[in-house]
PDB file of C-alpha atoms in Angstrom:
ATOM      1  CA  MET A  11     100.795 114.671 115.494  1.00 56.00           C
ATOM      2  CA  CYS A  12      99.041 115.336 111.809  1.00 86.00           C
ATOM      3  CA  PHE A  13      99.722 112.512 109.629  1.00 92.00           C
ATOM      4  CA  GLU A  14      98.730 113.617 106.367  1.00 92.00           C
ATOM      5  CA  ARG A  15     101.804 116.334 106.561  1.00 94.00           C
ATOM      6  CA  PHE A  16     104.116 113.280 107.877  1.00 96.00           C
ATOM      7  CA  TYR A  17     102.505 111.271 104.968  1.00 96.00           C
ATOM      8  CA  GLU A  18     103.690 113.560 102.217  1.00 96.00           C
ATOM      9  CA  SER A  19     106.926 114.763 103.996  1.00 97.00           C
ATOM     10  CA  TRP A  20     107.788 110.494 104.145  1.00 98.00           C
ATOM     11  CA  VAL A  21     106.889 110.345 100.228  1.00 98.00           C
ATOM     12  CA  ASP A  22     108.741 113.113  98.703  1.00 98.00           C
ATOM     13  CA  HIS A  23     111.892 111.589 100.904  1.00 98.00           C
ATOM     14  CA  LEU A  24     111.340 108.210  99.541  1.00 98.00           C
ATOM     15  CA  HIS A  25     111.177 110.081  95.700  1.00 98.00           C
ATOM     16  CA  CYS A  26     114.246 111.256  96.667  1.00 98.00           C
ATOM     17  CA  LEU A  27     115.946 108.227  97.974  1.00 98.00           C
ATOM     18  CA  ILE A  28     114.670 106.349  94.779  1.00 98.00           C
ATOM     19  CA  HIS A  29     116.232 108.947  92.600  1.00 96.00           C
ATOM     20  CA  GLN A  30     119.605 108.430  94.534  1.00 95.00           C
ATOM     21  CA  LEU A  31     119.057 104.145  94.406  1.00 95.00           C
ATOM     22  CA  THR A  32     118.120 104.374  90.638  1.00 94.00           C
ATOM     23  CA  THR A  33     121.100 106.674  89.610  1.00 92.00           C
ATOM     24  CA  ALA A  34     123.621 104.850  92.034  1.00 90.00           C
ATOM     25  CA  HIS A  35     122.657 101.224  90.616  1.00 88.00           C
ATOM     26  CA  THR A  36     123.145 102.503  86.578  1.00 83.00           C
ATOM     27  CA  ARG A  37     126.537 103.401  87.790  1.00 76.00           C
ATOM     28  CA  ASN A  38     127.176 100.709  89.830  1.00 66.00           C
ATOM     29  CA  THR A  39     130.610  99.332  88.644  1.00 64.00           C
ATOM     30  CA  ASN A  40     133.173  99.543  91.387  1.00 71.00           C
ATOM     31  CA  PRO A  41     133.345  98.551  94.771  1.00 70.00           C
ATOM     32  CA  THR A  42     133.036 102.245  96.259  1.00 74.00           C
ATOM     33  CA  GLN A  43     129.985 102.720  94.107  1.00 78.00           C
ATOM     34  CA  GLU A  44     128.316  99.172  95.405  1.00 82.00           C
ATOM     35  CA  THR A  45     128.757 100.172  99.105  1.00 87.00           C
ATOM     36  CA  HIS A  46     127.356 103.427  98.358  1.00 88.00           C
ATOM     37  CA  LEU A  47     124.330 101.907  96.868  1.00 90.00           C
ATOM     38  CA  LEU A  48     124.317  98.939  99.891  1.00 91.00           C
ATOM     39  CA  GLN A  49     123.890 102.337 101.572  1.00 94.00           C
ATOM     40  CA  LEU A  50     121.296 103.902  99.921  1.00 95.00           C
ATOM     41  CA  PHE A  51     119.591 100.416  99.911  1.00 96.00           C
ATOM     42  CA  ASN A  52     119.444  99.938 103.487  1.00 96.00           C
ATOM     43  CA  SER A  53     117.914 103.794 103.891  1.00 98.00           C
ATOM     44  CA  VAL A  54     115.399 103.174 101.869  1.00 98.00           C
ATOM     45  CA  MET A  55     114.388 100.031 104.440  1.00 98.00           C
ATOM     46  CA  THR A  56     114.877 101.949 107.248  1.00 98.00           C
ATOM     47  CA  HIS A  57     112.208 105.129 105.997  1.00 98.00           C
ATOM     48  CA  TYR A  58     110.187 101.973 105.049  1.00 98.00           C
ATOM     49  CA  THR A  59     110.444 100.983 109.199  1.00 98.00           C
ATOM     50  CA  GLU A  60     109.962 104.582 110.075  1.00 98.00           C
ATOM     51  CA  TYR A  61     106.611 104.779 107.967  1.00 98.00           C
ATOM     52  CA  TYR A  62     105.058 101.969 110.119  1.00 98.00           C
ATOM     53  CA  ARG A  63     106.059 102.958 113.087  1.00 98.00           C
ATOM     54  CA  VAL A  64     104.710 106.681 112.779  1.00 97.00           C
ATOM     55  CA  LYS A  65     101.412 104.903 111.619  1.00 98.00           C
ATOM     56  CA  SER A  66     101.293 102.721 114.623  1.00 97.00           C
ATOM     57  CA  ILE A  67     101.590 105.509 116.953  1.00 96.00           C
ATOM     58  CA  VAL A  68      98.999 107.319 114.456  1.00 96.00           C
ATOM     59  CA  ALA A  69      96.470 104.360 114.954  1.00 97.00           C
ATOM     60  CA  ASN A  70      96.363 104.251 118.607  1.00 96.00           C
ATOM     61  CA  ASN A  71      95.088 107.627 118.554  1.00 95.00           C
ATOM     62  CA  ASN A  72      93.159 107.580 115.826  1.00 94.00           C
ATOM     63  CA  VAL A  73      92.598 104.399 113.977  1.00 96.00           C
ATOM     64  CA  LEU A  74      89.808 104.848 111.742  1.00 94.00           C
ATOM     65  CA  SER A  75      91.675 108.751 110.191  1.00 94.00           C
ATOM     66  CA  VAL A  76      94.442 106.079 109.210  1.00 95.00           C
ATOM     67  CA  VAL A  77      91.971 103.217 108.043  1.00 95.00           C
ATOM     68  CA  SER A  78      90.121 105.629 105.945  1.00 94.00           C
ATOM     69  CA  ALA A  79      93.445 107.586 105.089  1.00 94.00           C
ATOM     70  CA  PRO A  80      91.764 110.504 103.302  1.00 93.00           C
ATOM     71  CA  TRP A  81      95.219 111.881 102.568  1.00 93.00           C
ATOM     72  CA  ILE A  82      95.251 109.607  99.758  1.00 96.00           C
ATOM     73  CA  THR A  83      93.788 109.626  95.850  1.00 96.00           C
ATOM     74  CA  SER A  84      90.409 108.096  95.432  1.00 95.00           C
ATOM     75  CA  LEU A  85      92.295 105.217  93.144  1.00 96.00           C
ATOM     76  CA  GLU A  86      94.429 104.967  96.040  1.00 97.00           C
ATOM     77  CA  ARG A  87      92.073 104.031  98.095  1.00 95.00           C
ATOM     78  CA  SER A  88      90.513 101.701  96.475  1.00 95.00           C
ATOM     79  CA  LEU A  89      93.138  99.624  95.985  1.00 96.00           C
ATOM     80  CA  GLN A  90      93.621  99.231  99.739  1.00 96.00           C
ATOM     81  CA  TRP A  91      93.457  96.438 102.019  1.00 98.00           C
ATOM     82  CA  ILE A  92      93.353  97.175 105.667  1.00 97.00           C
ATOM     83  CA  GLY A  93      94.757 100.521 105.606  1.00 96.00           C
ATOM     84  CA  GLY A  94      97.383  99.778 102.813  1.00 97.00           C
ATOM     85  CA  TRP A  95      98.863  98.187 100.316  1.00 96.00           C
ATOM     86  CA  ARG A  96      97.611  93.656 100.103  1.00 97.00           C
ATOM     87  CA  PRO A  97     101.277  92.463 100.822  1.00 98.00           C
ATOM     88  CA  THR A  98     100.699  89.489  97.627  1.00 98.00           C
ATOM     89  CA  THR A  99     101.005  92.283  95.232  1.00 97.00           C
ATOM     90  CA  LEU A 100     104.494  92.172  95.862  1.00 97.00           C
ATOM     91  CA  PHE A 101     104.517  88.818  94.010  1.00 97.00           C
ATOM     92  CA  HIS A 102     102.865  89.579  91.013  1.00 96.00           C
ATOM     93  CA  LEU A 103     105.531  92.528  90.789  1.00 96.00           C
ATOM     94  CA  ILE A 104     108.206  89.979  90.900  1.00 96.00           C
ATOM     95  CA  TYR A 105     106.816  87.957  88.217  1.00 94.00           C
ATOM     96  CA  THR A 106     105.716  91.217  86.159  1.00 94.00           C
ATOM     97  CA  GLU A 107     109.352  92.827  86.181  1.00 92.00           C
ATOM     98  CA  SER A 108     110.921  89.370  86.172  1.00 90.00           C
ATOM     99  CA  SER A 109     109.585  88.811  82.334  1.00 88.00           C
ATOM    100  CA  ILE A 110     109.919  91.895  81.258  1.00 85.00           C
ATOM    101  CA  HIS A 111     113.874  91.841  82.295  1.00 74.00           C
ATOM    102  CA  PHE A 112     114.125  88.001  80.887  1.00 68.00           C
ATOM    103  CA  GLU A 113     112.320  89.020  77.656  1.00 69.00           C
ATOM    104  CA  SER A 114     114.505  92.055  77.236  1.00 64.00           C
ATOM    105  CA  ARG A 115     117.463  90.357  77.916  1.00 66.00           C
ATOM    106  CA  ILE A 116     116.717  86.928  76.579  1.00 65.00           C
ATOM    107  CA  ALA A 117     119.656  86.951  73.977  1.00 61.00           C
ATOM    108  CA  ASN A 118     122.346  87.138  76.540  1.00 63.00           C
ATOM    109  CA  ILE A 119     120.646  84.721  78.896  1.00 58.00           C
ATOM    110  CA  LEU A 120     120.033  81.990  75.947  1.00 64.00           C
ATOM    111  CA  SER A 121     123.945  82.356  75.346  1.00 63.00           C
ATOM    112  CA  GLY A 122     124.597  81.086  78.637  1.00 61.00           C
ATOM    113  CA  HIS A 123     125.562  84.432  79.960  1.00 60.00           C
ATOM    114  CA  ARG A 124     124.286  85.410  83.695  1.00 61.00           C
ATOM    115  CA  THR A 125     122.835  89.410  83.956  1.00 64.00           C
ATOM    116  CA  GLY A 126     122.282  88.800  87.444  1.00 72.00           C
ATOM    117  CA  ASP A 127     119.196  90.885  87.155  1.00 84.00           C
ATOM    118  CA  LEU A 128     115.522  90.217  87.938  1.00 91.00           C
ATOM    119  CA  GLY A 129     114.826  88.260  85.003  1.00 87.00           C
ATOM    120  CA  ASP A 130     118.084  85.697  86.308  1.00 87.00           C
ATOM    121  CA  LEU A 131     116.324  83.934  88.926  1.00 92.00           C
ATOM    122  CA  THR A 132     117.405  80.592  90.213  1.00 92.00           C
ATOM    123  CA  PRO A 133     115.136  77.578  89.979  1.00 93.00           C
ATOM    124  CA  THR A 134     116.126  78.083  94.111  1.00 96.00           C
ATOM    125  CA  GLN A 135     115.110  81.825  94.213  1.00 96.00           C
ATOM    126  CA  LEU A 136     112.061  81.133  92.025  1.00 96.00           C
ATOM    127  CA  ARG A 137     110.876  78.499  94.513  1.00 97.00           C
ATOM    128  CA  ARG A 138     111.293  80.345  97.798  1.00 97.00           C
ATOM    129  CA  VAL A 139     108.996  83.178  95.949  1.00 97.00           C
ATOM    130  CA  SER A 140     106.586  80.637  95.469  1.00 97.00           C
ATOM    131  CA  GLU A 141     106.555  79.503  99.392  1.00 98.00           C
ATOM    132  CA  LEU A 142     106.408  83.143 100.393  1.00 98.00           C
ATOM    133  CA  GLN A 143     103.902  84.021  98.290  1.00 98.00           C
ATOM    134  CA  CYS A 144     101.939  81.033  99.837  1.00 98.00           C
ATOM    135  CA  GLU A 145     103.033  81.872 103.373  1.00 98.00           C
ATOM    136  CA  ALA A 146     101.587  85.350 103.160  1.00 98.00           C
ATOM    137  CA  LEU A 147      98.111  84.482 100.885  1.00 98.00           C
ATOM    138  CA  ARG A 148      97.838  82.210 104.328  1.00 99.00           C
ATOM    139  CA  GLU A 149      98.344  85.573 106.683  1.00 98.00           C
ATOM    140  CA  GLU A 150      95.943  87.732 104.479  1.00 98.00           C
ATOM    141  CA  ASN A 151      93.142  85.398 104.621  1.00 98.00           C
ATOM    142  CA  GLU A 152      93.705  85.128 108.645  1.00 98.00           C
ATOM    143  CA  ILE A 153      93.619  88.897 108.774  1.00 98.00           C
ATOM    144  CA  ASN A 154      90.439  89.083 106.215  1.00 98.00           C
ATOM    145  CA  GLU A 155      89.077  86.644 108.498  1.00 98.00           C
ATOM    146  CA  GLU A 156      89.727  88.898 111.609  1.00 97.00           C
ATOM    147  CA  GLN A 157      88.552  91.948 110.006  1.00 95.00           C
ATOM    148  CA  ALA A 158      84.816  89.992 109.168  1.00 94.00           C
ATOM    149  CA  GLU A 159      84.358  88.955 112.253  1.00 94.00           C
ATOM    150  CA  TRP A 160      85.060  93.007 113.582  1.00 92.00           C
ATOM    151  CA  GLN A 161      82.676  94.184 111.200  1.00 89.00           C
ATOM    152  CA  ASN A 162      80.060  91.653 111.692  1.00 88.00           C
ATOM    153  CA  SER A 163      80.592  92.506 115.850  1.00 83.00           C
ATOM    154  CA  VAL A 164      79.787  95.766 114.641  1.00 74.00           C
ATOM    155  CA  SER A 165      75.735  95.034 114.881  1.00 72.00           C
ATOM    156  CA  ASP A 166      76.075  93.242 118.410  1.00 71.00           C
ATOM    157  CA  MET A 167      77.900  96.576 119.401  1.00 68.00           C
ATOM    158  CA  MET A 168      74.861  98.465 118.256  1.00 70.00           C
ATOM    159  CA  LYS A 169      72.687  96.426 120.297  1.00 70.00           C
ATOM    160  CA  THR A 170      74.862  96.357 123.371  1.00 66.00           C
ATOM    161  CA  LEU A 171      74.611 100.115 123.471  1.00 66.00           C
ATOM    162  CA  MET A 172      71.007 100.029 122.630  1.00 70.00           C
ATOM    163  CA  GLN A 173      70.567  98.099 126.234  1.00 67.00           C
ATOM    164  CA  MET A 174      72.762 100.274 127.892  1.00 63.00           C
ATOM    165  CA  GLU A 175      70.453 103.313 127.138  1.00 63.00           C
ATOM    166  CA  PRO A 176      67.692 104.281 129.849  1.00 57.00           C
ATOM    167  CA  ALA A 177      64.255 104.340 129.126  1.00 52.00           C
ATOM    168  CA  ALA A 178      63.502 108.094 128.763  1.00 52.00           C
ATOM    169  CA  ASP A 179      61.162 108.419 132.135  1.00 54.00           C
ATOM    170  CA  THR A 180      63.988 106.176 134.320  1.00 56.00           C
ATOM    171  CA  ARG A 181      66.481 108.513 132.870  1.00 57.00           C
ATOM    172  CA  THR A 182      68.864 110.402 135.684  1.00 59.00           C
ATOM    173  CA  ASP A 183      71.773 112.369 135.804  1.00 56.00           C
ATOM    174  CA  SER A 184      73.523 109.808 137.037  1.00 55.00           C
ATOM    175  CA  THR A 185      72.122 106.940 134.746  1.00 52.00           C
ATOM    176  CA  ASP A 186      73.204 109.106 131.767  1.00 54.00           C
ATOM    177  CA  ALA A 187      76.393 109.542 132.792  1.00 53.00           C
ATOM    178  CA  ASP A 188      76.710 105.423 133.361  1.00 53.00           C
ATOM    179  CA  CYS A 189      75.882 104.636 130.156  1.00 51.00           C
ATOM    180  CA  SER A 190      77.998 106.974 128.465  1.00 53.00           C
ATOM    181  CA  HIS A 191      81.145 105.788 130.203  1.00 55.00           C
ATOM    182  CA  ASP A 192      79.918 101.696 130.172  1.00 55.00           C
ATOM    183  CA  GLY A 193      79.409 102.892 126.132  1.00 58.00           C
ATOM    184  CA  GLY A 194      82.455 104.884 125.856  1.00 67.00           C
ATOM    185  CA  ASP A 195      84.655 101.526 127.494  1.00 76.00           C
ATOM    186  CA  PHE A 196      82.814  99.436 124.627  1.00 74.00           C
ATOM    187  CA  ILE A 197      83.507 101.455 122.112  1.00 81.00           C
ATOM    188  CA  ASP A 198      87.074 101.967 122.451  1.00 85.00           C
ATOM    189  CA  GLY A 199      87.663  98.347 123.062  1.00 86.00           C
ATOM    190  CA  LYS A 200      86.021  97.918 119.282  1.00 88.00           C
ATOM    191  CA  MET A 201      88.657 100.372 118.064  1.00 91.00           C
ATOM    192  CA  ARG A 202      91.486  99.125 120.213  1.00 94.00           C
ATOM    193  CA  ARG A 203      90.520  95.291 118.101  1.00 94.00           C
ATOM    194  CA  LEU A 204      90.543  97.203 115.515  1.00 96.00           C
ATOM    195  CA  VAL A 205      94.153  99.142 115.926  1.00 97.00           C
ATOM    196  CA  GLY A 206      95.765  95.340 116.504  1.00 97.00           C
ATOM    197  CA  ILE A 207      94.282  94.062 113.140  1.00 98.00           C
ATOM    198  CA  LEU A 208      95.673  97.258 111.298  1.00 98.00           C
ATOM    199  CA  GLU A 209      98.948  96.450 112.847  1.00 98.00           C
ATOM    200  CA  ARG A 210      98.820  93.012 112.119  1.00 98.00           C
ATOM    201  CA  ALA A 211      98.205  93.648 108.729  1.00 98.00           C
ATOM    202  CA  ASP A 212     101.161  96.309 108.620  1.00 98.00           C
ATOM    203  CA  ASP A 213     103.480  93.355 110.249  1.00 98.00           C
ATOM    204  CA  LEU A 214     102.988  91.794 107.379  1.00 99.00           C
ATOM    205  CA  ARG A 215     103.154  93.786 104.709  1.00 98.00           C
ATOM    206  CA  LEU A 216     106.922  95.318 106.241  1.00 98.00           C
ATOM    207  CA  ARG A 217     107.911  91.360 106.773  1.00 98.00           C
ATOM    208  CA  THR A 218     106.825  90.449 103.245  1.00 98.00           C
ATOM    209  CA  VAL A 219     109.052  92.996 101.800  1.00 98.00           C
ATOM    210  CA  ARG A 220     112.114  92.489 104.009  1.00 97.00           C
ATOM    211  CA  ARG A 221     111.593  88.294 103.471  1.00 97.00           C
ATOM    212  CA  VAL A 222     111.188  89.005  99.456  1.00 97.00           C
ATOM    213  CA  VAL A 223     114.636  90.884  99.878  1.00 96.00           C
ATOM    214  CA  ASP A 224     116.456  88.751 101.619  1.00 96.00           C
ATOM    215  CA  LEU A 225     116.496  85.487  98.906  1.00 95.00           C
ATOM    216  CA  LEU A 226     117.105  88.398  95.781  1.00 95.00           C
ATOM    217  CA  THR A 227     120.695  89.408  95.508  1.00 92.00           C
ATOM    218  CA  PRO A 228     121.650  92.895  96.435  1.00 91.00           C
ATOM    219  CA  GLN A 229     121.493  93.737  92.570  1.00 90.00           C
ATOM    220  CA  GLN A 230     118.114  92.091  92.093  1.00 94.00           C
ATOM    221  CA  ALA A 231     116.449  93.755  95.644  1.00 95.00           C
ATOM    222  CA  VAL A 232     117.737  96.941  94.786  1.00 95.00           C
ATOM    223  CA  GLU A 233     115.536  97.209  91.274  1.00 95.00           C
ATOM    224  CA  PHE A 234     112.972  95.382  93.140  1.00 96.00           C
ATOM    225  CA  LEU A 235     112.411  98.379  95.373  1.00 97.00           C
ATOM    226  CA  ILE A 236     112.681 100.060  92.564  1.00 97.00           C
ATOM    227  CA  ALA A 237     109.969  98.994  91.138  1.00 96.00           C
ATOM    228  CA  ALA A 238     107.980  98.772  94.128  1.00 97.00           C
ATOM    229  CA  ALA A 239     108.171 102.476  94.486  1.00 97.00           C
ATOM    230  CA  GLU A 240     107.486 103.459  90.667  1.00 97.00           C
ATOM    231  CA  LEU A 241     104.738 101.389  90.893  1.00 96.00           C
ATOM    232  CA  GLN A 242     103.122 103.445  94.080  1.00 97.00           C
ATOM    233  CA  PHE A 243     104.441 106.545  92.417  1.00 97.00           C
ATOM    234  CA  GLY A 244     102.422 105.481  89.505  1.00 97.00           C
ATOM    235  CA  VAL A 245      99.331 104.571  90.895  1.00 97.00           C
ATOM    236  CA  HIS A 246      99.145 108.102  93.028  1.00 96.00           C
ATOM    237  CA  GLY A 247      99.999 110.102  89.470  1.00 96.00           C
ATOM    238  CA  TRP A 248      96.869 108.242  87.825  1.00 96.00           C
ATOM    239  CA  GLY A 249      94.701 109.043  91.152  1.00 96.00           C
ATOM    240  CA  VAL A 250      95.446 112.735  91.489  1.00 95.00           C
ATOM    241  CA  ASN A 251      94.947 112.979  87.719  1.00 95.00           C
ATOM    242  CA  HIS A 252      91.296 111.074  87.978  1.00 93.00           C
ATOM    243  CA  ASP A 253      90.259 113.082  90.835  1.00 91.00           C
ATOM    244  CA  HIS A 254      91.592 116.250  89.024  1.00 92.00           C
ATOM    245  CA  GLN A 255      89.397 115.449  86.303  1.00 89.00           C
ATOM    246  CA  ARG A 256      86.454 115.098  88.634  1.00 85.00           C
ATOM    247  CA  GLY A 257      87.027 118.188  90.875  1.00 80.00           C
ATOM    248  CA  ASN A 258      88.273 116.327  93.736  1.00 70.00           C
ATOM    249  CA  THR A 259      91.596 118.738  94.137  1.00 63.00           C
ATOM    250  CA  ASN A 260      92.244 117.687  97.664  1.00 61.00           C
ATOM    251  CA  HIS A 261      95.462 115.979  96.510  1.00 61.00           C
TER     252      HIS A 261
END
């Protein structure tokens, strides 16, 4: 499977879904449109779930390619955390969007009118956001430690492979084959561990999105998904411009 082609198609479809979601959100004035909005919301969540399902399949075949992500821009790669976005970024996004909505509707809010958008988060919601942020940060740190252990083990891996290499004057076809087999098994084990780290990071990413939208109202959850996608599209656009300015036209 060519993950690059899948990713391009997936992003194109995400653009389409977010456009539909934004339009439906703007026109949400009756129960029928509200039902349509919910269907689109569920489609976006399913789309994200499908991305991580396919990514896991590809990673089990070629984890280094997935982690290095040659199909994205240089800017996007510089911002990556273990093959994707950092989960705690979502909480910074919520606080930013909440502030923007609050400031744009401050007169209505101060007069007692509930806007129901991300600028109208309740104290209970804000407390829950803070709790989820702490939990996500703790898991991020645990995964960081696991990744650091994996990286430190690379030197041990090289030592082991060197010890497996027989001396030139004692090398035979059979010892070459044995060393190649043993070394391959050893490296395969390291790659499987890296797959596990990547899948743990991806699980935290998807789980964080789900937990955030669960604590929001339907209107707030829609606004959150739109803001998250627009951030992704914006970073990609900046990255494309950056690469083009420097002669990198692969994207």
